[in-house]
Short mmCIF file of C-alpha atoms in Angstrom, two decimals:
data_model
loop_
_atom_site.label_atom_id
_atom_site.label_comp_id
_atom_site.label_asym_id
_atom_site.label_seq_id
_atom_site.Cartn_x
_atom_site.Cartn_y
_atom_site.Cartn_z
CA MET A 21 106.04 76.86 106.33
CA ASP A 22 104.36 76.24 103.00
CA TYR A 23 101.70 78.66 101.79
CA THR A 24 98.96 78.39 99.20
CA GLN A 25 96.11 80.46 97.83
CA LEU A 26 92.77 80.17 99.60
CA GLY A 27 90.65 78.67 96.84
CA ARG A 28 90.49 80.93 93.78
CA THR A 29 91.43 84.05 95.77
CA GLY A 30 94.71 85.91 95.91
CA LEU A 31 94.90 85.39 99.68
CA LYS A 32 97.93 83.41 100.85
CA VAL A 33 97.42 81.12 103.84
CA SER A 34 99.58 78.54 105.58
CA ARG A 35 99.02 74.86 104.72
CA LEU A 36 98.07 74.27 108.35
CA CYS A 37 95.28 76.26 109.99
CA LEU A 38 95.40 76.84 113.74
CA GLY A 39 92.08 75.81 115.27
CA THR A 40 91.23 77.56 118.52
CA MET A 41 88.29 75.54 119.81
CA ASN A 42 90.30 74.37 122.84
CA PHE A 43 91.15 77.93 123.91
CA GLY A 44 89.20 78.49 127.11
CA PRO A 45 87.58 75.12 127.76
CA ALA A 46 90.74 72.97 127.57
CA THR A 47 93.65 75.42 127.29
CA THR A 48 94.24 78.35 129.64
CA GLU A 49 94.42 81.89 128.31
CA GLU A 50 98.13 82.07 129.08
CA ASP A 51 98.82 78.84 127.22
CA SER A 52 96.54 79.94 124.36
CA PHE A 53 98.62 83.11 123.98
CA ALA A 54 101.79 81.02 123.91
CA ILE A 55 100.36 78.68 121.26
CA MET A 56 99.32 81.59 119.02
CA ASP A 57 102.72 83.25 119.41
CA ARG A 58 104.44 79.97 118.58
CA ALA A 59 102.18 79.50 115.54
CA HIS A 60 103.45 82.81 114.17
CA GLU A 61 107.04 81.77 114.89
CA LEU A 62 106.41 78.61 112.86
CA GLY A 63 104.90 80.62 109.99
CA ILE A 64 101.26 79.67 110.57
CA ASN A 65 99.24 82.74 109.60
CA PHE A 66 95.77 81.16 109.27
CA PHE A 67 93.67 80.93 112.48
CA ASP A 68 90.10 79.62 112.75
CA THR A 69 87.53 80.25 115.47
CA ALA A 70 83.75 80.69 115.95
CA ASN A 71 81.50 82.90 118.02
CA VAL A 72 80.15 79.90 119.96
CA TYR A 73 83.55 78.50 120.96
CA GLY A 74 83.92 78.38 124.70
CA TRP A 75 80.52 76.74 124.88
CA LYS A 76 78.88 79.16 127.32
CA LYS A 77 76.02 80.69 125.39
CA GLY A 78 76.57 84.32 124.49
CA GLU A 79 80.01 84.65 126.08
CA GLY A 80 82.24 84.16 123.03
CA ILE A 81 85.02 82.98 125.31
CA THR A 82 87.48 81.92 122.60
CA GLU A 83 86.99 85.05 120.49
CA ASN A 84 87.60 87.16 123.60
CA ILE A 85 90.88 85.32 124.25
CA ILE A 86 91.96 85.99 120.66
CA GLY A 87 90.97 89.64 121.05
CA ARG A 88 93.10 90.07 124.15
CA TRP A 89 96.00 88.42 122.31
CA PHE A 90 95.57 90.79 119.34
CA ALA A 91 95.46 93.74 121.76
CA GLN A 92 99.05 93.02 122.83
CA GLY A 93 100.16 94.43 119.48
CA GLY A 94 103.48 93.43 118.02
CA GLY A 95 101.88 92.83 114.61
CA ARG A 96 99.76 89.97 115.93
CA ARG A 97 96.61 91.09 114.13
CA GLU A 98 98.42 92.15 110.96
CA LYS A 99 100.16 88.77 110.64
CA THR A 100 96.95 86.77 111.12
CA VAL A 101 94.35 85.74 108.59
CA ILE A 102 91.50 85.34 111.07
CA ALA A 103 88.49 83.21 110.19
CA THR A 104 85.43 83.06 112.41
CA LYS A 105 81.96 81.58 112.08
CA LEU A 106 78.34 82.35 112.91
CA TYR A 107 75.17 80.26 113.10
CA GLY A 108 74.99 78.77 116.60
CA GLY A 109 72.87 80.35 119.30
CA MET A 110 74.46 83.24 121.17
CA GLY A 111 71.36 83.95 123.25
CA ASP A 112 67.84 82.74 123.98
CA TRP A 113 65.97 85.56 122.23
CA PRO A 114 64.70 85.20 118.63
CA ASN A 115 67.21 86.08 115.89
CA GLU A 116 70.28 85.31 117.98
CA ASP A 117 71.22 82.34 115.82
CA ARG A 118 71.25 81.11 112.22
CA LEU A 119 71.77 83.21 109.06
CA SER A 120 69.07 85.88 108.89
CA ALA A 121 70.27 89.29 107.73
CA LEU A 122 69.60 90.57 111.25
CA ASN A 123 71.73 87.93 112.95
CA ILE A 124 74.51 88.25 110.37
CA ARG A 125 74.76 91.98 111.11
CA ARG A 126 74.61 91.62 114.87
CA ALA A 127 76.87 88.55 115.04
CA CYS A 128 79.54 90.20 112.92
CA ASP A 129 79.59 93.33 115.06
CA ALA A 130 79.79 91.22 118.22
CA SER A 131 82.69 89.14 116.87
CA LEU A 132 84.55 92.29 115.85
CA LYS A 133 84.15 93.70 119.35
CA ARG A 134 85.24 90.49 121.08
CA MET A 135 88.29 90.07 118.85
CA GLN A 136 89.19 93.78 119.11
CA THR A 137 89.60 94.16 115.37
CA ASP A 138 87.85 96.26 112.73
CA TYR A 139 87.64 93.52 110.09
CA ILE A 140 87.37 89.74 109.70
CA ASP A 141 89.38 88.13 106.93
CA LEU A 142 87.11 85.11 106.39
CA TYR A 143 83.52 85.12 107.70
CA GLN A 144 81.97 81.66 107.56
CA ALA A 145 78.46 80.26 107.88
CA HIS A 146 78.92 77.49 110.45
CA HIS A 147 76.05 75.49 108.97
CA VAL A 148 73.44 75.82 106.22
CA ASP A 149 70.27 77.65 107.29
CA ARG A 150 67.38 76.11 105.38
CA ASN A 151 65.03 78.89 106.53
CA THR A 152 67.05 81.75 105.06
CA PRO A 153 67.18 82.26 101.26
CA PHE A 154 70.64 82.65 99.83
CA GLU A 155 69.54 85.98 98.34
CA GLU A 156 69.09 87.33 101.88
CA PHE A 157 72.36 85.77 103.00
CA TRP A 158 74.32 87.40 100.17
CA GLU A 159 72.72 90.81 100.57
CA ALA A 160 73.76 90.84 104.23
CA MET A 161 77.28 89.60 103.48
CA ASP A 162 77.76 92.07 100.62
CA ILE A 163 76.78 94.94 102.93
CA LEU A 164 79.40 93.79 105.45
CA LYS A 165 81.97 93.76 102.66
CA GLN A 166 80.97 97.25 101.54
CA GLN A 167 81.36 98.42 105.13
CA GLY A 168 84.85 96.92 105.26
CA LYS A 169 83.92 94.58 108.12
CA ILE A 170 84.67 91.34 106.26
CA LEU A 171 86.87 90.48 103.26
CA TYR A 172 85.85 86.96 102.21
CA VAL A 173 82.89 84.64 102.83
CA GLY A 174 83.10 80.92 103.45
CA SER A 175 80.81 78.06 104.37
CA SER A 176 81.07 75.17 106.78
CA ASN A 177 79.21 71.86 106.85
CA PHE A 178 77.52 72.57 103.50
CA ALA A 179 76.51 69.75 101.19
CA GLY A 180 77.72 69.93 97.60
CA TRP A 181 74.34 71.13 96.37
CA HIS A 182 74.26 73.85 99.05
CA ILE A 183 77.59 75.11 97.71
CA ALA A 184 76.13 75.12 94.20
CA LYS A 185 72.97 76.98 95.30
CA ALA A 186 75.02 79.54 97.21
CA GLU A 187 77.39 80.13 94.31
CA GLU A 188 74.64 80.49 91.71
CA ALA A 189 72.76 82.94 93.95
CA ALA A 190 75.98 84.95 94.31
CA ARG A 191 76.50 84.97 90.55
CA ARG A 192 73.05 86.44 90.01
CA ARG A 193 74.10 89.34 92.27
CA ASN A 194 77.55 89.64 90.65
CA SER A 195 78.99 88.80 94.06
CA VAL A 196 82.28 86.97 94.58
CA GLY A 197 80.51 84.17 96.41
CA LEU A 198 82.01 81.52 98.67
CA VAL A 199 85.78 81.13 98.64
CA SER A 200 86.07 78.20 101.08
CA GLU A 201 84.24 75.29 102.64
CA GLN A 202 85.09 73.86 106.05
CA SER A 203 84.12 70.17 106.09
CA HIS A 204 84.43 67.09 108.27
CA TYR A 205 87.07 65.19 106.34
CA ASN A 206 89.72 62.68 107.34
CA LEU A 207 90.84 59.13 106.48
CA ILE A 208 87.92 57.64 108.40
CA VAL A 209 85.22 60.15 107.36
CA ARG A 210 85.48 60.52 103.58
CA ALA A 211 81.90 61.28 102.50
CA ALA A 212 83.02 64.75 101.36
CA GLU A 213 84.61 63.05 98.35
CA LEU A 214 81.19 62.27 96.90
CA GLU A 215 80.03 65.81 96.13
CA VAL A 216 81.65 68.42 98.41
CA VAL A 217 85.19 67.98 97.08
CA PRO A 218 84.12 68.12 93.40
CA ALA A 219 81.88 71.13 94.13
CA CYS A 220 84.83 72.91 95.73
CA GLU A 221 87.02 72.09 92.74
CA ASP A 222 84.44 73.25 90.22
CA TYR A 223 83.64 76.53 91.96
CA GLY A 224 87.18 77.25 93.14
CA LEU A 225 86.64 76.91 96.88
CA GLY A 226 89.47 76.03 99.22
CA LEU A 227 88.60 72.99 101.34
CA ILE A 228 89.44 73.35 105.04
CA PRO A 229 89.06 69.97 106.76
CA TRP A 230 88.00 69.95 110.40
CA SER A 231 88.69 67.03 112.75
CA PRO A 232 91.54 65.87 110.48
CA LEU A 233 92.51 63.17 112.99
CA ALA A 234 88.96 61.94 113.60
CA GLY A 235 88.86 63.25 117.14
CA GLY A 236 92.13 61.50 117.98
CA LEU A 237 91.50 58.09 116.41
CA LEU A 238 94.20 58.77 113.83
CA GLY A 239 96.64 60.25 116.33
CA GLY A 240 98.24 57.05 117.56
CA ILE A 241 95.41 56.15 119.90
CA LEU A 242 96.50 52.54 120.46
CA ARG A 243 99.67 53.86 122.09
CA LYS A 244 97.83 56.08 124.56
CA ILE A 245 94.39 54.57 125.05
CA ASP A 246 94.95 54.53 128.81
CA LYS A 247 95.80 58.23 128.97
CA GLY A 248 93.74 61.41 129.15
CA ARG A 249 91.08 62.06 126.51
CA SER A 250 91.99 58.85 124.70
CA ALA A 251 90.75 56.87 127.69
CA SER A 252 87.27 58.44 127.66
CA GLU A 253 84.26 56.17 127.28
CA THR A 254 83.27 57.81 123.99
CA MET A 255 86.75 57.37 122.52
CA VAL A 256 86.95 53.74 123.61
CA LYS A 257 83.60 53.06 121.89
CA GLU A 258 84.79 54.78 118.69
CA LEU A 259 87.99 52.77 118.75
CA ASP A 260 86.04 49.54 119.11
CA LYS A 261 84.14 50.38 115.90
CA HIS A 262 87.32 50.99 113.93
CA ARG A 263 89.89 48.89 115.78
CA ASP A 264 90.87 46.65 112.85
CA LYS A 265 91.51 49.62 110.56
CA ILE A 266 93.35 51.58 113.26
CA GLU A 267 95.61 48.61 114.01
CA ARG A 268 96.49 48.30 110.31
CA TYR A 269 96.96 52.07 110.04
CA GLU A 270 99.32 52.36 112.98
CA ALA A 271 101.31 49.35 111.73
CA PHE A 272 101.67 51.05 108.34
CA CYS A 273 102.77 54.29 110.01
CA ASP A 274 105.43 52.26 111.82
CA GLU A 275 106.59 50.95 108.43
CA LEU A 276 106.88 54.54 107.24
CA GLY A 277 108.68 55.51 110.43
CA GLU A 278 106.22 58.34 110.99
CA ASP A 279 103.83 59.38 113.75
CA PRO A 280 100.21 58.45 112.89
CA ALA A 281 98.97 62.00 113.51
CA ASN A 282 101.42 63.40 110.99
CA VAL A 283 100.53 60.77 108.40
CA GLY A 284 96.83 61.64 108.78
CA LEU A 285 97.56 65.33 108.20
CA ALA A 286 99.96 64.59 105.32
CA TRP A 287 97.29 62.47 103.63
CA LEU A 288 94.88 65.41 103.67
CA LEU A 289 97.55 67.69 102.25
CA HIS A 290 97.77 65.30 99.28
CA GLN A 291 94.01 65.45 98.58
CA ARG A 292 92.23 67.44 95.89
CA ALA A 293 91.02 70.95 96.74
CA VAL A 294 92.43 70.87 100.30
CA THR A 295 93.89 74.21 101.38
CA ALA A 296 94.72 73.58 105.03
CA PRO A 297 93.61 71.04 107.63
CA ILE A 298 92.60 72.59 110.95
CA ILE A 299 94.90 71.51 113.76
CA GLY A 300 93.67 71.97 117.33
CA PRO A 301 96.69 71.73 119.64
CA ARG A 302 96.11 71.92 123.38
CA THR A 303 99.83 72.34 124.10
CA LEU A 304 102.94 73.82 122.50
CA GLU A 305 104.38 70.32 122.11
CA GLN A 306 101.38 69.21 120.08
CA LEU A 307 101.70 72.29 117.86
CA ASP A 308 105.39 71.77 117.22
CA GLY A 309 104.79 68.12 116.37
CA THR A 310 102.41 68.92 113.51
CA LEU A 311 105.09 70.59 111.39
CA ARG A 312 106.47 67.21 110.37
CA ALA A 313 103.27 66.60 108.36
CA LEU A 314 104.40 69.23 105.85
CA GLU A 315 107.55 67.26 105.09
CA ILE A 316 105.98 63.83 104.55
CA GLU A 317 105.74 62.84 100.90
CA LEU A 318 103.27 60.01 100.33
CA ASP A 319 103.91 58.29 97.01
CA GLU A 320 101.25 56.50 94.97
CA LYS A 321 102.00 53.21 96.70
CA ALA A 322 101.58 54.74 100.16
CA LEU A 323 98.36 56.49 99.16
CA ALA A 324 97.04 53.22 97.74
CA ARG A 325 97.81 51.45 101.02
CA LEU A 326 95.86 54.10 102.94
CA ASP A 327 92.94 53.78 100.53
CA GLU A 328 93.01 50.03 101.10
CA ILE A 329 92.80 50.51 104.87
CA PHE A 330 90.27 53.34 104.72
CA PRO A 331 88.30 53.02 101.45
CA GLY A 332 87.13 56.33 100.02
CA PHE A 333 84.51 57.33 97.46
CA LYS A 334 84.46 57.97 93.77
CA THR A 335 82.92 61.26 92.71
CA ALA A 336 79.12 61.11 92.51
CA PRO A 337 77.29 59.79 90.55
CA GLU A 338 79.92 57.22 89.55
CA GLU A 339 80.02 55.98 93.14
CA TYR A 340 76.43 54.73 92.89
CA ALA A 341 75.55 54.73 89.17
CA TRP A 342 76.92 53.13 86.03
#
């Protein structure tokens, strides 16, 4: 396994991040335990989750599964850099969602209890809260740090200017600020290149792409469109929108002699500011298959071919100004 620093921090994380969103809804607890154990065997030390995962309001199903896995001991907690998120509603009463100081305090304590740990390595805002000033956000996060409940703070789904506002507010408080941004980023969805990627570079944030395979479109969908999730109505509609590009992409992957899913992950690993794409395996076989992505070297010619199939963006404002 390859490791890198998370943004400008001294924290070392694996180049692949284990996403746990399937744990509970799509993957049984027993299989989730096996996947997490296998991730450690493969050297993956970076796991991502969120308080809302499990998708039953207030239940924190996925965090509870992780907590019961940690509770087995064997160095599971000590070997894991655990990242979780808050923002989504965990109840129907006021202040059970978003980024108020009250919800940050309560949500953190609840995540700690569910995951049976006394600290969170990376605590992330799952979305920007336009109703909460960043001064309030940072005061609450700094208190959690002082209490030893969290070590680092990250964002998710922030625009470039939200990252800038958050970082400048942190500077005024002499706070460390954000160390990472988790963004929707893949060969098909490249809008992050306009302002999020350069903001991460400038402020020293590690970029953690979610949905690196565009929900499966980049995972060899033409070869399995009649199977499982790939055969869903939503996926078929998405494929119809991008069919020409996907056909060219899979043909190019055949030229490379590589699986499309691994090429999609390898491409992200070649991009500026990217720390670790989030992989979301539902099975051990899917997890094992992702390791090949770390070995694929895409030369300038290959990267140019991928840009030709899936055009990206120049950094703003050059993309839309002289």
